[in-house]
PDB file of C-alpha atoms in Angstrom:
ATOM      1  CA  ILE A   1       0.000   0.000   0.000  1.00 85.00           C
ATOM      2  CA  THR A   2       1.224   3.522  -0.764  1.00 89.00           C
ATOM      3  CA  ILE A   3       0.386   6.275   1.719  1.00 88.00           C
ATOM      4  CA  THR A   4       0.719   9.931   0.779  1.00 91.00           C
ATOM      5  CA  VAL A   5       1.214  12.508   3.521  1.00 87.00           C
ATOM      6  CA  GLN A   6       1.198  16.289   3.457  1.00 90.00           C
ATOM      7  CA  PRO A   7       3.591  17.498   6.183  1.00 92.00           C
ATOM      8  CA  ASN A   8       2.969  20.853   7.770  1.00 89.00           C
ATOM      9  CA  LYS A   9       4.953  23.936   6.805  1.00 90.00           C
ATOM     10  CA  LYS A  10       7.439  23.427   9.646  1.00 93.00           C
ATOM     11  CA  TRP A  11       8.711  20.169   8.149  1.00 94.00           C
ATOM     12  CA  ASN A  12      12.172  20.675   6.643  1.00 95.00           C
ATOM     13  CA  GLY A  13      12.019  18.427   3.591  1.00 95.00           C
ATOM     14  CA  PHE A  14      14.163  15.423   2.690  1.00 97.00           C
ATOM     15  CA  VAL A  15      16.970  14.057   0.568  1.00 96.00           C
ATOM     16  CA  PRO A  16      16.166  11.000  -1.610  1.00 96.00           C
ATOM     17  CA  GLY A  17      17.110   7.848   0.298  1.00 96.00           C
ATOM     18  CA  GLN A  18      16.121   9.185   3.718  1.00 96.00           C
ATOM     19  CA  PHE A  19      13.386   7.858   6.026  1.00 96.00           C
ATOM     20  CA  VAL A  20      11.040   9.265   8.629  1.00 94.00           C
ATOM     21  CA  GLU A  21       9.765   7.893  11.902  1.00 93.00           C
ATOM     22  CA  ILE A  22       6.022   7.442  11.959  1.00 90.00           C
ATOM     23  CA  GLY A  23       4.132   7.330  15.207  1.00 86.00           C
ATOM     24  CA  VAL A  24       0.694   5.904  15.879  1.00 84.00           C
ATOM     25  CA  GLN A  25      -1.276   5.140  19.003  1.00 81.00           C
ATOM     26  CA  ILE A  26      -2.936   1.759  19.494  1.00 82.00           C
ATOM     27  CA  ASN A  27      -4.948   1.082  22.619  1.00 84.00           C
ATOM     28  CA  ALA A  28      -3.458   4.158  24.316  1.00 84.00           C
ATOM     29  CA  VAL A  29       0.114   3.041  23.529  1.00 87.00           C
ATOM     30  CA  ASN A  30       2.357   4.966  21.125  1.00 86.00           C
ATOM     31  CA  TYR A  31       4.250   2.884  18.565  1.00 87.00           C
ATOM     32  CA  PHE A  32       7.070   4.048  16.310  1.00 86.00           C
ATOM     33  CA  ARG A  33       8.294   2.734  12.953  1.00 89.00           C
ATOM     34  CA  ASN A  34      10.761   3.906  10.351  1.00 92.00           C
ATOM     35  CA  PHE A  35       9.639   4.103   6.724  1.00 92.00           C
ATOM     36  CA  SER A  36      11.698   5.181   3.724  1.00 94.00           C
ATOM     37  CA  ILE A  37      10.283   7.934   1.562  1.00 96.00           C
ATOM     38  CA  SER A  38       9.502   6.404  -1.818  1.00 95.00           C
ATOM     39  CA  SER A  39       8.295   9.509  -3.626  1.00 95.00           C
ATOM     40  CA  SER A  40      10.358  11.957  -5.662  1.00 94.00           C
ATOM     41  CA  LEU A  41      11.681  15.353  -4.709  1.00 94.00           C
ATOM     42  CA  SER A  42       9.610  16.855  -7.511  1.00 94.00           C
ATOM     43  CA  GLN A  43       6.429  15.515  -5.881  1.00 95.00           C
ATOM     44  CA  TYR A  44       7.327  17.270  -2.640  1.00 96.00           C
ATOM     45  CA  LYS A  45       8.287  20.486  -4.416  1.00 94.00           C
ATOM     46  CA  ASN A  46       5.182  20.566  -6.610  1.00 95.00           C
ATOM     47  CA  GLU A  47       2.516  19.010  -4.392  1.00 95.00           C
ATOM     48  CA  LYS A  48       4.013  19.417  -0.899  1.00 94.00           C
ATOM     49  CA  THR A  49       3.421  15.714  -0.254  1.00 95.00           C
ATOM     50  CA  ILE A  50       5.587  12.664   0.399  1.00 95.00           C
ATOM     51  CA  SER A  51       4.738   8.982  -0.021  1.00 94.00           C
ATOM     52  CA  PHE A  52       5.611   5.725   1.711  1.00 92.00           C
ATOM     53  CA  THR A  53       5.172   2.286   0.196  1.00 91.00           C
ATOM     54  CA  ILE A  54       4.499  -0.193   2.976  1.00 86.00           C
ATOM     55  CA  GLN A  55       4.319  -3.960   2.948  1.00 79.00           C
ATOM     56  CA  LYS A  56       2.173  -5.763   5.485  1.00 76.00           C
ATOM     57  CA  GLN A  57       4.317  -7.632   7.999  1.00 75.00           C
ATOM     58  CA  PHE A  58       3.270 -10.890   9.600  1.00 71.00           C
ATOM     59  CA  ASN A  59       2.295 -10.067  13.192  1.00 74.00           C
ATOM     60  CA  GLY A  60       3.280  -6.439  12.524  1.00 78.00           C
ATOM     61  CA  LYS A  61       1.188  -4.332  14.866  1.00 83.00           C
ATOM     62  CA  VAL A  62       1.700  -1.078  12.999  1.00 84.00           C
ATOM     63  CA  THR A  63       1.594  -2.295   9.411  1.00 86.00           C
ATOM     64  CA  ASN A  64      -1.492  -4.397  10.125  1.00 85.00           C
ATOM     65  CA  TRP A  65      -3.132  -1.370  11.690  1.00 82.00           C
ATOM     66  CA  ILE A  66      -2.270   0.711   8.617  1.00 83.00           C
ATOM     67  CA  PHE A  67      -3.728  -1.835   6.234  1.00 87.00           C
ATOM     68  CA  GLU A  68      -6.850  -2.547   8.241  1.00 85.00           C
ATOM     69  CA  SER A  69      -7.776   0.650  10.070  1.00 82.00           C
ATOM     70  CA  LEU A  70      -6.193   3.751   8.514  1.00 82.00           C
ATOM     71  CA  LYS A  71      -8.804   6.054   7.015  1.00 83.00           C
ATOM     72  CA  ILE A  72      -8.755   9.196   4.929  1.00 85.00           C
ATOM     73  CA  GLY A  73      -8.786  12.144   7.283  1.00 80.00           C
ATOM     74  CA  ASP A  74      -7.002  10.332  10.104  1.00 80.00           C
ATOM     75  CA  LYS A  75      -4.069  12.080  11.749  1.00 80.00           C
ATOM     76  CA  LEU A  76      -0.475  10.850  11.778  1.00 84.00           C
ATOM     77  CA  THR A  77       2.766  12.185  13.177  1.00 87.00           C
ATOM     78  CA  ILE A  78       6.074  12.152  11.359  1.00 91.00           C
ATOM     79  CA  SER A  79       9.593  13.070  12.376  1.00 94.00           C
ATOM     80  CA  GLU A  80      12.011  15.095  10.313  1.00 96.00           C
ATOM     81  CA  ALA A  81      13.730  13.108   7.578  1.00 96.00           C
ATOM     82  CA  LYS A  82      16.731  11.092   8.776  1.00 95.00           C
ATOM     83  CA  GLY A  83      19.548   8.969   7.399  1.00 94.00           C
ATOM     84  CA  ASP A  84      22.780   9.149   5.399  1.00 94.00           C
ATOM     85  CA  PHE A  85      21.858   6.584   2.743  1.00 96.00           C
ATOM     86  CA  VAL A  86      21.838   9.251   0.041  1.00 95.00           C
ATOM     87  CA  ASN A  87      23.630  10.021  -3.199  1.00 93.00           C
ATOM     88  CA  ARG A  88      26.911  11.656  -2.158  1.00 84.00           C
ATOM     89  CA  ASN A  89      27.836  13.099  -5.543  1.00 79.00           C
ATOM     90  CA  SER A  90      25.288  14.455  -7.988  1.00 75.00           C
ATOM     91  CA  THR A  91      27.397  13.540 -11.037  1.00 83.00           C
ATOM     92  CA  SER A  92      28.983  10.143 -10.201  1.00 89.00           C
ATOM     93  CA  LYS A  93      27.644   6.908 -11.712  1.00 96.00           C
ATOM     94  CA  VAL A  94      25.981   4.577  -9.213  1.00 97.00           C
ATOM     95  CA  LEU A  95      25.031   0.926  -8.831  1.00 98.00           C
ATOM     96  CA  TYR A  96      22.058   0.136  -6.605  1.00 98.00           C
ATOM     97  CA  ILE A  97      21.538  -3.395  -5.269  1.00 98.00           C
ATOM     98  CA  ALA A  98      18.255  -4.114  -3.482  1.00 97.00           C
ATOM     99  CA  GLY A  99      16.825  -7.139  -1.717  1.00 95.00           C
ATOM    100  CA  GLY A 100      13.117  -7.425  -0.936  1.00 91.00           C
ATOM    101  CA  SER A 101      11.664  -4.389   0.835  1.00 88.00           C
ATOM    102  CA  GLY A 102      15.081  -2.747   0.637  1.00 93.00           C
ATOM    103  CA  ILE A 103      13.962  -1.359  -2.708  1.00 95.00           C
ATOM    104  CA  THR A 104      11.924   1.491  -1.196  1.00 94.00           C
ATOM    105  CA  PRO A 105      14.642   4.168  -0.802  1.00 95.00           C
ATOM    106  CA  PHE A 106      15.955   3.459  -4.298  1.00 97.00           C
ATOM    107  CA  LYS A 107      12.833   4.598  -6.132  1.00 96.00           C
ATOM    108  CA  SER A 108      13.300   8.175  -4.963  1.00 96.00           C
ATOM    109  CA  MET A 109      17.075   7.948  -5.509  1.00 97.00           C
ATOM    110  CA  ILE A 110      16.678   6.735  -9.102  1.00 97.00           C
ATOM    111  CA  GLU A 111      14.296   9.594  -9.820  1.00 96.00           C
ATOM    112  CA  GLU A 112      16.942  11.963  -8.458  1.00 96.00           C
ATOM    113  CA  CYS A 113      19.521  10.401 -10.814  1.00 96.00           C
ATOM    114  CA  VAL A 114      17.178  10.978 -13.744  1.00 95.00           C
ATOM    115  CA  GLU A 115      16.718  14.615 -12.765  1.00 94.00           C
ATOM    116  CA  ASN A 116      20.511  15.050 -12.496  1.00 93.00           C
ATOM    117  CA  ASN A 117      21.268  13.076 -15.683  1.00 94.00           C
ATOM    118  CA  VAL A 118      23.361  10.531 -13.754  1.00 96.00           C
ATOM    119  CA  ALA A 119      23.922   6.965 -14.987  1.00 97.00           C
ATOM    120  CA  VAL A 120      22.300   4.417 -12.645  1.00 98.00           C
ATOM    121  CA  THR A 121      21.990   0.637 -12.698  1.00 98.00           C
ATOM    122  CA  LEU A 122      19.636  -1.228 -10.369  1.00 98.00           C
ATOM    123  CA  LEU A 123      19.850  -4.939  -9.527  1.00 98.00           C
ATOM    124  CA  TYR A 124      16.677  -5.819  -7.629  1.00 97.00           C
ATOM    125  CA  TYR A 125      16.187  -9.240  -6.019  1.00 96.00           C
ATOM    126  CA  ALA A 126      12.786 -10.364  -4.752  1.00 94.00           C
ATOM    127  CA  LYS A 127      10.623 -13.453  -4.633  1.00 90.00           C
ATOM    128  CA  SER A 128       8.402 -14.257  -7.589  1.00 85.00           C
ATOM    129  CA  GLN A 129       5.594 -11.727  -8.098  1.00 83.00           C
ATOM    130  CA  GLN A 130       6.866  -9.601  -5.201  1.00 86.00           C
ATOM    131  CA  HIS A 131       8.772  -6.896  -7.070  1.00 93.00           C
ATOM    132  CA  ILE A 132       7.240  -3.535  -6.247  1.00 92.00           C
ATOM    133  CA  PHE A 133       7.407  -0.364  -8.388  1.00 94.00           C
ATOM    134  CA  GLU A 134       7.736  -2.575 -11.470  1.00 93.00           C
ATOM    135  CA  SER A 135       5.624  -0.336 -13.727  1.00 93.00           C
ATOM    136  CA  GLU A 136       7.317   2.796 -12.393  1.00 95.00           C
ATOM    137  CA  PHE A 137      10.739   1.297 -13.089  1.00 96.00           C
ATOM    138  CA  MET A 138       9.720   0.430 -16.651  1.00 94.00           C
ATOM    139  CA  GLU A 139       8.835   4.066 -17.176  1.00 95.00           C
ATOM    140  CA  LEU A 140      12.083   5.316 -15.631  1.00 96.00           C
ATOM    141  CA  GLU A 141      14.097   2.932 -17.787  1.00 95.00           C
ATOM    142  CA  LYS A 142      13.000   4.830 -20.880  1.00 95.00           C
ATOM    143  CA  ASN A 143      15.838   7.158 -19.923  1.00 96.00           C
ATOM    144  CA  LYS A 144      18.990   5.877 -21.642  1.00 95.00           C
ATOM    145  CA  LYS A 145      21.082   6.356 -18.494  1.00 96.00           C
ATOM    146  CA  VAL A 146      18.835   4.096 -16.421  1.00 98.00           C
ATOM    147  CA  ALA A 147      19.257   0.303 -16.446  1.00 98.00           C
ATOM    148  CA  ILE A 148      16.991  -1.798 -14.231  1.00 97.00           C
ATOM    149  CA  HIS A 149      17.245  -5.569 -13.841  1.00 97.00           C
ATOM    150  CA  LEU A 150      14.762  -7.596 -11.800  1.00 96.00           C
ATOM    151  CA  PHE A 151      15.783 -10.980 -10.430  1.00 96.00           C
ATOM    152  CA  ASN A 152      13.566 -13.738  -9.061  1.00 94.00           C
ATOM    153  CA  SER A 153      15.433 -14.784  -5.944  1.00 91.00           C
ATOM    154  CA  THR A 154      13.565 -18.093  -5.890  1.00 87.00           C
ATOM    155  CA  SER A 155      14.727 -19.216  -9.338  1.00 90.00           C
ATOM    156  CA  ASP A 156      17.802 -17.011  -9.866  1.00 89.00           C
ATOM    157  CA  GLY A 157      19.185 -17.464  -6.376  1.00 88.00           C
ATOM    158  CA  ARG A 158      21.369 -14.935  -4.606  1.00 89.00           C
ATOM    159  CA  ILE A 159      23.436 -12.276  -6.277  1.00 95.00           C
ATOM    160  CA  THR A 160      26.595 -13.461  -8.045  1.00 96.00           C
ATOM    161  CA  ILE A 161      29.647 -11.667  -9.378  1.00 96.00           C
ATOM    162  CA  GLN A 162      28.713 -12.962 -12.826  1.00 96.00           C
ATOM    163  CA  GLN A 163      25.411 -11.064 -12.649  1.00 97.00           C
ATOM    164  CA  ILE A 164      27.142  -7.900 -11.508  1.00 97.00           C
ATOM    165  CA  GLN A 165      29.767  -8.127 -14.259  1.00 97.00           C
ATOM    166  CA  LYS A 166      27.126  -8.843 -16.911  1.00 97.00           C
ATOM    167  CA  TYR A 167      24.678  -6.091 -16.047  1.00 97.00           C
ATOM    168  CA  CYS A 168      27.105  -3.501 -14.664  1.00 98.00           C
ATOM    169  CA  PRO A 169      30.563  -4.228 -16.124  1.00 97.00           C
ATOM    170  CA  ASP A 170      31.965  -0.898 -14.897  1.00 97.00           C
ATOM    171  CA  PHE A 171      30.894  -1.484 -11.269  1.00 97.00           C
ATOM    172  CA  LEU A 172      34.422  -0.754 -10.020  1.00 97.00           C
ATOM    173  CA  GLU A 173      34.008   2.810 -11.308  1.00 95.00           C
ATOM    174  CA  ARG A 174      30.741   3.375  -9.471  1.00 96.00           C
ATOM    175  CA  THR A 175      29.581   4.057  -5.942  1.00 96.00           C
ATOM    176  CA  VAL A 176      27.605   0.997  -4.859  1.00 97.00           C
ATOM    177  CA  PHE A 177      24.557   1.257  -2.606  1.00 97.00           C
ATOM    178  CA  ILE A 178      23.109  -1.892  -1.009  1.00 97.00           C
ATOM    179  CA  CYS A 179      19.841  -2.126   0.906  1.00 96.00           C
ATOM    180  CA  GLY A 180      18.081  -5.255   2.116  1.00 93.00           C
ATOM    181  CA  PRO A 181      18.279  -8.053   4.697  1.00 92.00           C
ATOM    182  CA  ASN A 182      21.399  -8.281   6.862  1.00 92.00           C
ATOM    183  CA  ASN A 183      22.761 -11.470   5.293  1.00 93.00           C
ATOM    184  CA  MET A 184      22.214 -10.161   1.783  1.00 94.00           C
ATOM    185  CA  ILE A 185      24.146  -6.981   2.532  1.00 95.00           C
ATOM    186  CA  ALA A 186      27.039  -8.791   4.207  1.00 95.00           C
ATOM    187  CA  ASP A 187      27.332 -11.332   1.385  1.00 95.00           C
ATOM    188  CA  THR A 188      27.153  -8.676  -1.329  1.00 97.00           C
ATOM    189  CA  LYS A 189      29.781  -6.512   0.357  1.00 96.00           C
ATOM    190  CA  GLN A 190      32.124  -9.476   0.637  1.00 96.00           C
ATOM    191  CA  LEU A 191      31.498 -10.409  -2.988  1.00 97.00           C
ATOM    192  CA  LEU A 192      32.329  -6.904  -4.181  1.00 97.00           C
ATOM    193  CA  ILE A 193      35.471  -6.571  -2.051  1.00 97.00           C
ATOM    194  CA  GLU A 194      36.712  -9.974  -3.201  1.00 97.00           C
ATOM    195  CA  ASN A 195      36.439  -8.622  -6.747  1.00 97.00           C
ATOM    196  CA  LYS A 196      38.513  -5.487  -6.146  1.00 96.00           C
ATOM    197  CA  ALA A 197      35.806  -3.026  -5.113  1.00 96.00           C
ATOM    198  CA  THR A 198      36.992  -0.590  -2.457  1.00 94.00           C
ATOM    199  CA  GLU A 199      35.063  -0.603   0.798  1.00 94.00           C
ATOM    200  CA  LYS A 200      34.827   3.191   0.889  1.00 93.00           C
ATOM    201  CA  ASN A 201      32.786   3.066  -2.325  1.00 94.00           C
ATOM    202  CA  ILE A 202      30.216   0.673  -0.820  1.00 96.00           C
ATOM    203  CA  ILE A 203      27.349   2.229   1.137  1.00 96.00           C
ATOM    204  CA  SER A 204      24.733   0.087   2.832  1.00 94.00           C
ATOM    205  CA  GLU A 205      21.552   0.349   4.834  1.00 85.00           C
ATOM    206  CA  TYR A 206      19.973  -2.535   6.671  1.00 76.00           C
ATOM    207  CA  PHE A 207      16.286  -2.725   5.957  1.00 61.00           C
ATOM    208  CA  LYS A 208      14.503  -4.202   8.919  1.00 54.00           C
ATOM    209  CA  ALA A 209      11.507  -2.845  10.773  1.00 45.00           C
ATOM    210  CA  VAL A 210      12.475  -1.821  14.275  1.00 42.00           C
ATOM    211  CA  GLU A 211       9.521  -1.697  16.608  1.00 42.00           C
ATOM    212  CA  PHE A 212       9.282  -0.043  19.970  1.00 40.00           C
ATOM    213  CA  LYS A 213       6.572   1.528  22.031  1.00 44.00           C
ATOM    214  CA  SER A 214       6.200   4.251  24.580  1.00 42.00           C
ATOM    215  CA  ASN A 215       3.568   5.710  26.845  1.00 40.00           C
ATOM    216  CA  VAL A 216       5.034   9.180  26.338  1.00 37.00           C
ATOM    217  CA  HIS A 217       2.955  11.465  24.140  1.00 39.00           C
ATOM    218  CA  LEU A 218       4.938  13.073  21.354  1.00 38.00           C
ATOM    219  CA  ASN A 219       4.006  16.130  19.362  1.00 39.00           C
ATOM    220  CA  HIS A 220       5.967  16.315  16.098  1.00 43.00           C
ATOM    221  CA  ASN A 221       4.884  17.744  12.764  1.00 49.00           C
ATOM    222  CA  LYS A 222       1.308  17.705  11.599  1.00 46.00           C
ATOM    223  CA  SER A 223       0.539  16.316   8.190  1.00 50.00           C
ATOM    224  CA  ASN A 224      -2.364  15.146   6.102  1.00 52.00           C
ATOM    225  CA  LEU A 225      -2.192  11.572   4.918  1.00 52.00           C
ATOM    226  CA  LYS A 226      -3.877  10.351   1.746  1.00 51.00           C
ATOM    227  CA  LEU A 227      -4.243   6.790   0.558  1.00 49.00           C
ATOM    228  CA  LYS A 228      -5.726   5.521  -2.639  1.00 44.00           C
ATOM    229  CA  ASN A 229      -8.859   4.786  -0.650  1.00 43.00           C
ATOM    230  CA  LYS A 230      -7.845   6.359   2.631  1.00 44.00           C
ATOM    231  CA  SER A 231      -6.217   9.456   4.057  1.00 42.00           C
ATOM    232  CA  ILE A 232      -4.691  10.326   7.403  1.00 44.00           C
ATOM    233  CA  GLU A 233      -3.809  13.609   9.019  1.00 45.00           C
ATOM    234  CA  ALA A 234      -0.596  13.354  10.985  1.00 45.00           C
ATOM    235  CA  VAL A 235      -0.152  15.720  13.895  1.00 42.00           C
ATOM    236  CA  GLY A 236       2.009  16.201  16.946  1.00 42.00           C
ATOM    237  CA  ASN A 237       5.379  15.007  18.148  1.00 42.00           C
ATOM    238  CA  THR A 238       4.524  11.378  17.568  1.00 44.00           C
ATOM    239  CA  THR A 239       5.931   9.647  14.545  1.00 43.00           C
ATOM    240  CA  ILE A 240       3.760   8.829  11.530  1.00 44.00           C
ATOM    241  CA  LEU A 241       4.137   5.209  12.456  1.00 44.00           C
ATOM    242  CA  GLU A 242       2.779   5.886  15.911  1.00 43.00           C
ATOM    243  CA  GLN A 243      -0.125   7.843  14.531  1.00 44.00           C
ATOM    244  CA  MET A 244      -0.701   5.200  11.878  1.00 45.00           C
ATOM    245  CA  GLU A 245      -0.929   2.565  14.580  1.00 46.00           C
ATOM    246  CA  THR A 246      -3.178   4.842  16.614  1.00 46.00           C
ATOM    247  CA  ASN A 247      -5.425   5.116  13.589  1.00 47.00           C
ATOM    248  CA  GLY A 248      -5.401   1.384  12.975  1.00 46.00           C
ATOM    249  CA  LEU A 249      -2.644   1.239  10.360  1.00 45.00           C
TER     250      LEU A 249
END
């Protein structure tokens, strides 16, 4: 599900690749989750909104609440944008490697590359029929500097150096960004280093939902949340996640 939020005027914006903390309240308890911003900078500049693409997690209190209870007009709280998993140089070629839900920060980052006319290659590994943003990626790939390759991790297996060399032969000349499960990141880093990539050119972000709760009321930024069939208004110093949980997301 993709949720679109309109932060209030005090919110300071974001850099593609960053995330925000969302706060929701469920049964009088505040819950917090981190979600990467999946929308483009141009969307924020033109519409003053940001979007999050969220997958339902088994036994996930917040994500289940979002899917089952979040309604248009509900209120959510979001933090300022956080994180250093961002393009460091607006002109340098990049290689993005994503596993599963680790794809979410890359959508915004690829759109930034397109805007800056930067060459980008994406290798995206997910189970069969579980690749998200597929239609959006097909549209982005119309740009000659964008190359996107989707792999079925069930049939294709894990990433190999042969795949990297085939689909991004100049990977040693690029900054490499990796986002996904812990084991996938560790294995990919080792694979790259074993094949002469320098560690300083490898940037990673572990993509795992961290859940915690608090009885302390927060009061962050206020924002309006819109879904395809729902919308939420985020207010206060609670995170969007907390407010999403409070509103049944």
